Structures are given as structure tokens and as C-alpha cells.
CSV table of C-alpha atoms and ligand atoms in Angstrom, one decimal:
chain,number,residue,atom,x,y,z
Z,106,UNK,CA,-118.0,166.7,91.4
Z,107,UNK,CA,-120.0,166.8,94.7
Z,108,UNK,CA,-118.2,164.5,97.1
Z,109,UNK,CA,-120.4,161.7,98.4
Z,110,UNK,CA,-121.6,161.9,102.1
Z,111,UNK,CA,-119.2,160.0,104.6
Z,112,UNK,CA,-120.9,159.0,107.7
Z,113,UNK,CA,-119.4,158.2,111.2
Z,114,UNK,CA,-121.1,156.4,114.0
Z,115,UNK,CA,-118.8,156.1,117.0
Z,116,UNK,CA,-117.1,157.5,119.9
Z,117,UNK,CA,-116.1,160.8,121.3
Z,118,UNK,CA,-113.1,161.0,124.3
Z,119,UNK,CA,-111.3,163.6,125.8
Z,120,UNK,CA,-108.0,162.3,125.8
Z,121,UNK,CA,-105.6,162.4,128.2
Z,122,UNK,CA,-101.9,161.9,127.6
Z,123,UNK,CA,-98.9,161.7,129.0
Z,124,UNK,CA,-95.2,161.5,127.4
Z,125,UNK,CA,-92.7,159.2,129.1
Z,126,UNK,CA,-89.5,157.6,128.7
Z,127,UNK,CA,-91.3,154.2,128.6
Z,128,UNK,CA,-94.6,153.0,129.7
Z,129,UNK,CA,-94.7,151.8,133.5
Z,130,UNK,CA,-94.4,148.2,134.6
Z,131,UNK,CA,-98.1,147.2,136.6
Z,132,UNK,CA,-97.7,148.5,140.0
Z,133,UNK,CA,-95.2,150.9,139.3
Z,134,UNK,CA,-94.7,155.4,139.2
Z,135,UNK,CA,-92.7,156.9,136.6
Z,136,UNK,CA,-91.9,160.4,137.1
Z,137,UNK,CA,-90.9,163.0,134.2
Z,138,UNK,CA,-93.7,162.8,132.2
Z,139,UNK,CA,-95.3,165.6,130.3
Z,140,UNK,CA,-99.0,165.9,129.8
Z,141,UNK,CA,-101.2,167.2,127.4
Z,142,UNK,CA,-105.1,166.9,127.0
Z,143,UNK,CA,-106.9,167.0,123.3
Z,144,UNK,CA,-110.1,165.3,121.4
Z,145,UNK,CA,-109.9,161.8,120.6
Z,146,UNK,CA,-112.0,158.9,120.7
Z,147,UNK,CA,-111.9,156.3,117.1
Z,148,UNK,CA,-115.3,157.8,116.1
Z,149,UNK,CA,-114.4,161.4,116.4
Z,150,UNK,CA,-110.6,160.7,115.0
Z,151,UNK,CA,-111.9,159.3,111.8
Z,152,UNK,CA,-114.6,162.1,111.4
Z,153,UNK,CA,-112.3,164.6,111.8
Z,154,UNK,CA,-110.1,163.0,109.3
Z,155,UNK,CA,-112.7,162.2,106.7
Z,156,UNK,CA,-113.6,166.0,107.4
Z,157,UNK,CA,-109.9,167.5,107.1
Z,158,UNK,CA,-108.9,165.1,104.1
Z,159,UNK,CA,-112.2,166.9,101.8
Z,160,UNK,CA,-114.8,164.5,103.1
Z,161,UNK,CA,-118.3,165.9,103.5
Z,162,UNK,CA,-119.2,164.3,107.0
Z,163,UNK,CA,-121.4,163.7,109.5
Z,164,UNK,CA,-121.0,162.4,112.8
Z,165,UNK,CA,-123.1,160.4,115.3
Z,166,UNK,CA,-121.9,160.1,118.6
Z,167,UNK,CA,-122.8,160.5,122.4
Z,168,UNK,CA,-121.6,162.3,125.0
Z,169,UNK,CA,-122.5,163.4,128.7
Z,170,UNK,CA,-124.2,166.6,129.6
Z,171,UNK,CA,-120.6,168.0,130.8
Z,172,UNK,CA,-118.5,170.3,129.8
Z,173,UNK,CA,-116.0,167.8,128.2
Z,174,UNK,CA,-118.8,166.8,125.9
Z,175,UNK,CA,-120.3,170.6,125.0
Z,176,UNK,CA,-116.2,171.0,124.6
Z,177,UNK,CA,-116.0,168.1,122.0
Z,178,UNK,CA,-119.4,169.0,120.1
Z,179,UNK,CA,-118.1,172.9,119.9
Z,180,UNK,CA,-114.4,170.9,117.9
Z,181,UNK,CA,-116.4,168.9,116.1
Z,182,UNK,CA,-118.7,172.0,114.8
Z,183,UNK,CA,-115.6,173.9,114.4
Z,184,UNK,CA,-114.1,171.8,112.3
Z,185,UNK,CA,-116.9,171.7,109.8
Z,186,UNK,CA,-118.7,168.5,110.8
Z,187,UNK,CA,-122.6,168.2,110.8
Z,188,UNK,CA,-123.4,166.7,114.1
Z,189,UNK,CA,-126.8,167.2,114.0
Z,190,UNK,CA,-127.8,163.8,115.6
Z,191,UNK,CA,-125.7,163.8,118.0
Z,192,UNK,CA,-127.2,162.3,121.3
Z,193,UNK,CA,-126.5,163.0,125.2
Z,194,UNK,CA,-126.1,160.4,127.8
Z,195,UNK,CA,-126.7,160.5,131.4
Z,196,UNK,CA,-123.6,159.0,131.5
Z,197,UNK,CA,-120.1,161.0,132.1
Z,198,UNK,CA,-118.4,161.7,128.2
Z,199,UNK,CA,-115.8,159.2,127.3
Z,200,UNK,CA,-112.3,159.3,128.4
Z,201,UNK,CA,-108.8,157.9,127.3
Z,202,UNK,CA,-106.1,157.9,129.7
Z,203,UNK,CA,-103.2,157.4,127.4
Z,204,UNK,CA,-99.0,156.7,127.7
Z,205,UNK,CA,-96.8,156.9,125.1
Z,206,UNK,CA,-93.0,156.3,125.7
Z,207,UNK,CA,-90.0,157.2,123.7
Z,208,UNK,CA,-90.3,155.0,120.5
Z,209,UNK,CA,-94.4,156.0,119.8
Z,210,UNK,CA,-95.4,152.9,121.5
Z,211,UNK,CA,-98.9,153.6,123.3
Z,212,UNK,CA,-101.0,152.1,126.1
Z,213,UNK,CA,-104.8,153.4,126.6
Z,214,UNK,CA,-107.5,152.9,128.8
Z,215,UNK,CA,-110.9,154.3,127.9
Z,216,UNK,CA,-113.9,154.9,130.3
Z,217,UNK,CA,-116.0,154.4,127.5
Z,218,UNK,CA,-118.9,156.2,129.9
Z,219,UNK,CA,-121.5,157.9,127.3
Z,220,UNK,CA,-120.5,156.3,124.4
Z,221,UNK,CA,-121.6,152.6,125.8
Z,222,UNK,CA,-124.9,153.9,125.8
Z,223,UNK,CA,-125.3,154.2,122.4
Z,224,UNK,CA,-129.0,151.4,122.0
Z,225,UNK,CA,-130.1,149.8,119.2
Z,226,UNK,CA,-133.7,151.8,119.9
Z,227,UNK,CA,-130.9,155.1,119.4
Z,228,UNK,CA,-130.2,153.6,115.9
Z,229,UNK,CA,-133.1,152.8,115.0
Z,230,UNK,CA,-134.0,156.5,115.2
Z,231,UNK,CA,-131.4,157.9,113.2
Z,232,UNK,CA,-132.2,155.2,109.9
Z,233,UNK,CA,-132.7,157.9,107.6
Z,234,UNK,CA,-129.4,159.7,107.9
Z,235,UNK,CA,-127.6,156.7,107.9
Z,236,UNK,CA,-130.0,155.3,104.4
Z,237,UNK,CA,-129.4,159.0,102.9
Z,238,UNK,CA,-125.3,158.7,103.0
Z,239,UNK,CA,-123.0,157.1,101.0
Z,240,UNK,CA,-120.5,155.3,103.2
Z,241,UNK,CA,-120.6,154.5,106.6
Z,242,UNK,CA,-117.7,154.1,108.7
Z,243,UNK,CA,-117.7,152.5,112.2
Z,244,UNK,CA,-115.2,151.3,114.9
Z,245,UNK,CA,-116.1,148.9,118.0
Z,246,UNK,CA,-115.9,151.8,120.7
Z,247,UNK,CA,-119.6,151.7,121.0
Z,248,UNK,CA,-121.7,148.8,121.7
Z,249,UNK,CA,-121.2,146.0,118.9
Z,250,UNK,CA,-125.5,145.7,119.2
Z,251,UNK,CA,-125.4,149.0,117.8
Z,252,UNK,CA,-122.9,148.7,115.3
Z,253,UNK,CA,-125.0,145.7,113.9
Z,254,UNK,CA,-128.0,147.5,113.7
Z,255,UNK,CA,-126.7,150.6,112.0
Z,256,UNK,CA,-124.7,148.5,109.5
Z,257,UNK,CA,-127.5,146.2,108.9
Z,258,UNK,CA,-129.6,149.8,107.6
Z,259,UNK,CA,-127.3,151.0,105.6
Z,260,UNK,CA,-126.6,147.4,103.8
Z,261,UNK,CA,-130.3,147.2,103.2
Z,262,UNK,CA,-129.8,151.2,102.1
Z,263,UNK,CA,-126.9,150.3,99.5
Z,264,UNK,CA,-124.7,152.4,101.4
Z,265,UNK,CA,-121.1,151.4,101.3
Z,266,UNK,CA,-120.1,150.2,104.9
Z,267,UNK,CA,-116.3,150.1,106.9
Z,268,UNK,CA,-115.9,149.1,109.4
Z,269,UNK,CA,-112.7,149.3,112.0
Z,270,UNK,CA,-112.6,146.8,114.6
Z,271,UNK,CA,-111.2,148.5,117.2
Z,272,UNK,CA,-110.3,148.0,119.7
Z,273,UNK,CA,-109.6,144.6,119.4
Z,274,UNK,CA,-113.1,142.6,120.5
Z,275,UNK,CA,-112.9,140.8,123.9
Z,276,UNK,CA,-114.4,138.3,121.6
Z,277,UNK,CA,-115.6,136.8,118.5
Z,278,UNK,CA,-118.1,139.1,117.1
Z,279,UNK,CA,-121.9,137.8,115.9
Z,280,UNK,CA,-120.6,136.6,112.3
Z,281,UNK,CA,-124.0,138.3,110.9
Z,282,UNK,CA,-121.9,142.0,111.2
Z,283,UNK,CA,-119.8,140.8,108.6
Z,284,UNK,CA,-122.8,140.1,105.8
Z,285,UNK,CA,-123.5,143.7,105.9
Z,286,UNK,CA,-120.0,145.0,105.6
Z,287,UNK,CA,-118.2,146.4,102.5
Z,288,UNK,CA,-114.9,147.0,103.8
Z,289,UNK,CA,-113.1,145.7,106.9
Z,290,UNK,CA,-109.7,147.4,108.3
Z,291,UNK,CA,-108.8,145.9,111.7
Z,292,UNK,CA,-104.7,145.6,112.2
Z,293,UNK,CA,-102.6,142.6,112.9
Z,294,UNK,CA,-104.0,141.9,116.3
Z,295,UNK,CA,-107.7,142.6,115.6
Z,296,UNK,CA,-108.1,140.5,113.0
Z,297,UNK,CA,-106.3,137.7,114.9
Z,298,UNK,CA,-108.8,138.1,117.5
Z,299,UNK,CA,-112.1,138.7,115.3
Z,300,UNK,CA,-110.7,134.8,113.2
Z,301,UNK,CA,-109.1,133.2,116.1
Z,302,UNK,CA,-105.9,132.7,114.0
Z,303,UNK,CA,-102.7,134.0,114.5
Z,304,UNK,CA,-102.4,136.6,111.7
Z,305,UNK,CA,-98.5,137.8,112.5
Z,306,UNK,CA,-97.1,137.2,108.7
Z,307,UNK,CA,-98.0,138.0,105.7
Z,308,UNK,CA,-99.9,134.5,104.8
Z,309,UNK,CA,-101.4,134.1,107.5
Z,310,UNK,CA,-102.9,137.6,106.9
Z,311,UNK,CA,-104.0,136.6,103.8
Z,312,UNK,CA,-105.3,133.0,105.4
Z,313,UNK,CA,-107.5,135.8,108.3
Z,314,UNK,CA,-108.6,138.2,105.6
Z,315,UNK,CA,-109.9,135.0,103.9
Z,316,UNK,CA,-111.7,134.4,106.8
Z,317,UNK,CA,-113.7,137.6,106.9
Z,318,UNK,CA,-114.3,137.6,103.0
Z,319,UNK,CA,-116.0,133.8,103.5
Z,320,UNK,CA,-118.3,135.6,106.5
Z,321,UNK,CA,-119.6,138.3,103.8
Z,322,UNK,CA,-116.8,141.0,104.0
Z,323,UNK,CA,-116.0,142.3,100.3
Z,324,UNK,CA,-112.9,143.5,101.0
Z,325,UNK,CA,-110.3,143.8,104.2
Z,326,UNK,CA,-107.5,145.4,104.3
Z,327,UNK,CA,-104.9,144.8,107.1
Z,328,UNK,CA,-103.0,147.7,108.3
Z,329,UNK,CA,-99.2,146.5,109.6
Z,330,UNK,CA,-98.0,149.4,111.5
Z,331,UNK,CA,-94.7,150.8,110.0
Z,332,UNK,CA,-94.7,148.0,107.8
Z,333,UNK,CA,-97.4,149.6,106.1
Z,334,UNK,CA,-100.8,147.8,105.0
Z,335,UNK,CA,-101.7,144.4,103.0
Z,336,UNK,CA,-104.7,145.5,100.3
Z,337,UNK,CA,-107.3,141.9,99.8
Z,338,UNK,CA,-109.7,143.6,97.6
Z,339,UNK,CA,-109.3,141.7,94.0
Z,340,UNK,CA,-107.9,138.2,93.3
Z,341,UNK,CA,-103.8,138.6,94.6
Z,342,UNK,CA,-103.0,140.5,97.9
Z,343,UNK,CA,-101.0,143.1,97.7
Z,344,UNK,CA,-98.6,144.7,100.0
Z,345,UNK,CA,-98.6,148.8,99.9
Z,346,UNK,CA,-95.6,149.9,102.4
Z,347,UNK,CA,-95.8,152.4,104.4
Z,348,UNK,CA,-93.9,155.7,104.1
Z,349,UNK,CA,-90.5,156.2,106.2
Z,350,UNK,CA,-90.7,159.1,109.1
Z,351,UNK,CA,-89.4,159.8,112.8
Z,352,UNK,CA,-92.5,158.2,114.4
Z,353,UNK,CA,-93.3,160.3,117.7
Z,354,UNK,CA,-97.1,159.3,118.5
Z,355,UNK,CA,-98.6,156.4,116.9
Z,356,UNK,CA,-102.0,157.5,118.4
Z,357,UNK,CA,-104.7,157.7,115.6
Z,358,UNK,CA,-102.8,156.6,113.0
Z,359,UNK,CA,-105.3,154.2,112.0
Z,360,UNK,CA,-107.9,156.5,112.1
Z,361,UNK,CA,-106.8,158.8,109.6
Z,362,UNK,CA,-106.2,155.8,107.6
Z,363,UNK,CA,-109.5,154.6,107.5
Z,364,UNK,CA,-111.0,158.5,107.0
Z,365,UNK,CA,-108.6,158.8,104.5
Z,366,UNK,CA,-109.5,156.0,102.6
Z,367,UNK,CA,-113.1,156.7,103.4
Z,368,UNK,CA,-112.6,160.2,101.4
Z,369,UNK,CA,-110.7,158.6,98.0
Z,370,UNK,CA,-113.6,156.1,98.1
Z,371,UNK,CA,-116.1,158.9,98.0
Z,372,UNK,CA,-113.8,160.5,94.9
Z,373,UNK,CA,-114.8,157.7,93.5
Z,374,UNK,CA,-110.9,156.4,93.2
Z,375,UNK,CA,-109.7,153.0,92.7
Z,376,UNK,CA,-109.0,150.8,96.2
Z,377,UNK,CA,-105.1,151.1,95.6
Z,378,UNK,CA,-105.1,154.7,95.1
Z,379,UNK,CA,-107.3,154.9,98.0
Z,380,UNK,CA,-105.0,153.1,100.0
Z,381,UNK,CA,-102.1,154.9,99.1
Z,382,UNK,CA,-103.7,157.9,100.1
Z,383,UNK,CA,-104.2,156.5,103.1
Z,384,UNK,CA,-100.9,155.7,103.8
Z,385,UNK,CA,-99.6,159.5,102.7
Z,386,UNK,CA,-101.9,160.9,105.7
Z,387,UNK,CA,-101.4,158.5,108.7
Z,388,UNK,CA,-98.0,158.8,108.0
Z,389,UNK,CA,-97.8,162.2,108.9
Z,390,UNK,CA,-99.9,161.2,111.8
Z,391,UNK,CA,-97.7,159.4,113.4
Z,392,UNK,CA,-95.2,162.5,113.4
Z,393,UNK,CA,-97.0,164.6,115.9
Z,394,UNK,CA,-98.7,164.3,119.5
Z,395,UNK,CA,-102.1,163.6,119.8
Z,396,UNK,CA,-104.8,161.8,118.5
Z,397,UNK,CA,-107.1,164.6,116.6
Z,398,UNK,CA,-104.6,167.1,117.3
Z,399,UNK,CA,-102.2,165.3,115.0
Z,400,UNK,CA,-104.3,164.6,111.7
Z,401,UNK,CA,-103.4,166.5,108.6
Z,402,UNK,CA,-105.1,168.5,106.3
Z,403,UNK,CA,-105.7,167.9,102.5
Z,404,UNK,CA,-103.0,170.8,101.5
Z,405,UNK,CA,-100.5,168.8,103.8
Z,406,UNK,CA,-100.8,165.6,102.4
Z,407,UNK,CA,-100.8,166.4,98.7
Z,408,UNK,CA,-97.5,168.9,99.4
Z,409,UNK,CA,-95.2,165.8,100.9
Z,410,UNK,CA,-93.2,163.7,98.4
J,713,LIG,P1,-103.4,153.1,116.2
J,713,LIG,O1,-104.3,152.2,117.1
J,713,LIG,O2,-102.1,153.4,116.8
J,713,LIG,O3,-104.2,154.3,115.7
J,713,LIG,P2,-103.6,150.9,114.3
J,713,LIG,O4,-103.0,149.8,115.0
J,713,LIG,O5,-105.1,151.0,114.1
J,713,LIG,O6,-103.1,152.3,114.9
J,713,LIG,P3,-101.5,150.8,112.4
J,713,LIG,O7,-101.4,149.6,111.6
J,713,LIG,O8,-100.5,151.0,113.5
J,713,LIG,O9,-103.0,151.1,112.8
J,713,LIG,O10,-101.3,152.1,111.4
J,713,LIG,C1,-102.2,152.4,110.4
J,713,LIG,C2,-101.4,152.9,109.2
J,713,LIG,O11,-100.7,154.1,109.6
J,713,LIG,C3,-100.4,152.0,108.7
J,713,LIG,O12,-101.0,151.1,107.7
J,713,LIG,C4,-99.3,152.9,108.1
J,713,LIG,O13,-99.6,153.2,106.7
J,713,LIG,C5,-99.4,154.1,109.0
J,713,LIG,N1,-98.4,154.0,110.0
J,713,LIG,C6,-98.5,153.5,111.3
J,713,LIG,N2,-97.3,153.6,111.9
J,713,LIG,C7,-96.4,154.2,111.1
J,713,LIG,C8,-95.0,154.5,111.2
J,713,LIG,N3,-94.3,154.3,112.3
J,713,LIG,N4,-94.5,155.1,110.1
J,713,LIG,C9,-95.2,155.4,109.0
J,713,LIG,N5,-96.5,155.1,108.8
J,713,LIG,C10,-97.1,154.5,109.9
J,714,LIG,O1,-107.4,155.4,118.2
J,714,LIG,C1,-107.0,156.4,119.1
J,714,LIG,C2,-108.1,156.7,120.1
J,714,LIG,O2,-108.3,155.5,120.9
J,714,LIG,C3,-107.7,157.8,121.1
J,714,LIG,O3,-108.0,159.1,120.6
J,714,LIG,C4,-108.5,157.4,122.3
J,714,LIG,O4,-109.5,158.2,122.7
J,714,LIG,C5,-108.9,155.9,122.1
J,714,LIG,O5,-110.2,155.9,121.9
């Protein structure tokens, strides 16, 4: 069977990142790091692992005329993704300046630059290849006016539509978003922010998620770090746990879990298989340093135990 188009509006970022014993107190220089620079940004992280997982994808994004963005458009090509209609800014591309320390831990700042230029009017002209896939998958690095908008299309389209919200919003976001969504995956923190409620067990997950479902969402699913992720699709929550490794780079972790899921949806599996598929390929992941650098192929995921 022909796998079903996968869509991703969002972000592209050069990321930069350094290794370090620990991530520095405010004010403070920690020597002894070790840098590397890669692709990134939550947009291009999930495309690329809806695309290495056996998804057919596109990807919408925006970047700078610079050679960071001609840099991330040549990956994205390379790596078998249609970005067709992808846009340039007059902006600089996104960046992510990111630390992680000794136990995976991460902290990131993001010049969001091009990508918070994506308009509504941008959108707008891209309706028909967002009405002609089958799922659309979104995070919050572009401007949530945008993310409306192209949501609101494909709900009127019947195409299937996740969304990730992350990073966590500053604030609530316009409760209309979640009538047009299909699938919501934020983690412990997000979806504390996004309900107001403080979402750090297992109930009161299950109180948030019930939050989102009552503003439209169909399903949610919370992901929980190491701990794994809690599944409210049908009438109980369920807990799938994550897989045990040596964690060294928790960076994009949750983006291969929502491209993974994103490609067992477009199999046509069932939620928990989906999920569990999920789980198999950000666990491996979190095993290596990077963000797109560190996403698995298909072949590696099906060969692990
Ligand atoms: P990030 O922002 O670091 O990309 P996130 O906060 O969006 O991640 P997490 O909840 O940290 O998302 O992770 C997503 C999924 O990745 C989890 O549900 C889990 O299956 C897997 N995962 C994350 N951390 C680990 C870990 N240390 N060991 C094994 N699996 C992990
Ligand atoms: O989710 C990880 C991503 O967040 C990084 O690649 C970085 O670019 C930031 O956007």
C-alpha cells in the first residue's frame, strides 16, 4: 500500500551545540566544552523523521536567503523530502544555541529569525498542499496565527491534524486551535502551561488531557520523558513506558516521537501500536548527539529488541 502523505509546517534551525559537564549557572563561563553544529529546528526534526521512519513527506518551512538556509533546504532535499513550498524570509534563518550536560539534560535558545515570519497570507497560499495530504503535523516554533490557520484548512479538508506544542506557549493558546486538532502531543510541562494545571502525575495528566479533549482535541497523548508516554485516545488512559538506554542527548526526542507516530498513523495502524513505535525510535534518539543528526532510520528501529 501507498503510504499516505505526511505534511510538516514548521521550523528550520541550524543548531548549535555544545557538550558540558553541566549547564552554566546565569552569569557564569564554563570551559571544556565540545561543540558541534547540525540541522535542527522542531519542524525540520519531525520531517526528517516522518521521512527516515518510511513517511512520504513534505515540508513547509522558511528560512533566510543565507547560506545556513540554502544549507538546510540542500539536507532537507537530500534526505528525500519534497520542499517545494518552501518560502524565504528577509529575515536571518533560525538558530538554536543549545547546552547539554552530562546526564542529557538540555537548555536552548532559539533566534527564531525566518521562521517567525511565517503570515497567515503565507498560509493561505499554500491551502491546496495542505487540503491534498493526509496528516498534518505542527509544532509552536512558528507563529501560533499561522498554525491556526493552516490547521483550520486541513480540518475543513478532513485531513488528520497533530499538533506538538512546543515549545511550551508563553501563554494560553486561542482555545479555537484545539477544535481543529486530531491529535495533541505536548509533554508534562506544555500541557501544564496550555490548561493552567499542574500536570506532574499521572492523574493529573489525565485531569489536563481532559482538558484539551473538552476544547475539541480527539486525542492527546502526554510524552513523560524516560518514564515514557500516557496514551488518552479511548475510554481508560493508558501508560506505554518507555524503553531503557544510556541517554546521552535528549535533543529531539520528541520529535521523532511525533514523526514516528505520524508514519504508523499513515500505515493505517492502531494508536497503541503507533505509540509504541514511537517509543522504539525516540528511544534511540536519545542515544546519540544532535537533533537531526541523531534520528534513526526504519532498518534501525525494526532491528532493536
Ligand atoms: P525534547 O524536547 O527533549 O525533544 P520532549 O520533552 O518533547 O523532548 P520527551 O517526553 O522528553 O519529549 O520524550 C519523548 C519520548 O522520547 C518519550 O515519550 C520517550 O518514549 C522517549 N524518551 C525520552 N527520553 C528518554 C530516555 N531518557 N530514555 C528512553 N526514552 C526516552
Ligand atoms: O526539539 C529540538 C529542537 O528544538 C532543536 O533542534 C532546536 O533547533 C530547537 O528548535
Amino acid at each position: 500500500m501507498k503510504p499516505k502523505k505526511i505534511l510538516v509546517i514548521g521550523s528550520s534551525n541550524t543548531d548549535m551545540t555544545v557538550k558540558a559537564d553541566r549547564l552554566p549557572a546565569p552569569g557564569e563561563t564554563i570551559l571544556g566544552g565540545t561543540f558541534s553544529m547540525g540541522h535542527g529546528g522542531k519542524g525540520a526534526n519531525q520531517a526528517i523523521a516522518a521521512k527516515r521512519l518510511g513517511g512520504d513527506v513534505s515540508f513547509i518551512c522558511k528560512v533566510g536567503k543565507d547560506s545556513f538556509g540554502e544549507m538546510s533546504l540542500k539536507k532537507y532535499r537530500e534526505e528525500g523530502i519534497d520542499v517545494s513550498a518552501a518560502m524565504y524570509s528577509e529575515c536571518p534563518s533560525g538558530v538554536a544555541l543549545i547546552t547539554v550536560d552530562a546526564g542529557a539534560e538540555n537548555s536552548i535558545v532559539v533566534a527564531s529569525g525566518a521562521n517567525g515570519d511565517i503570515t497567515v497570507e503565507d498560509i493561505r497560499g499554500i491551502a491546496p498542499v495542505i487540503a491534498s495530504s493526509s496528516i498534518l503535523l505542527m509544532q509552536l516554533e512558528i507563529p501560533v496565527e499561522a498554525v491556526i490557520e493552516a490547521a483550520k484548512i486541513a480540518h475543513e479538508a478532513g485531513v488528520y491534524v497533530v499538533l506538538n506544542p512546543a515549545p511550551a506557549p508563553a501563554k494560553a493558546l486561542p482555545e479555537e486551535l484545539f477544535k481543529y486538532v486530531s491529535l495533541v502531543i505536548p509533554n508534562e510541562t506544555e500541557i501544564s502551561l496550555l490548561t493552567g494545571t499542574e500536570a506532574d502525575s499521572e492523574e493529573t495528566a489525565v485531569q489536563a488531557a481532559g482538558m484539551l479533549k473538552a476544547a475539541g482535541a480527539k486525542s492527546v497523548i502526554v510524552t513523560l520523558g524516560s518514564r515514557g508516554s500516557l496514551v488518552c485516545d479511548g475510554a481508560e488512559p493508558v501508560v506505554i513506558p518507555a524503553r531503557k538506554v544510556e541517554a546521552v542527548d535528549t535533543t529531539a526526542a520528541g520529535d521523532t516521537f511525533c514523526g514516528a507516530l505520524c508514519v504508523a498513523l499513515a500505515e493505517e495502524k492502531p494508536m497503541m501500536e503507533a505509540v509504541k513505535f514511537a517509543t522504539r525510535a525516540s528511544s534511540l534518539t536519545v542515544t546519540r548527539m544532535g537533533a537531526a543528526d541523531s534520528i534513526p532510520f526504519r532498518t534501525e528501529v525494526e532491528n532493536i529488541n
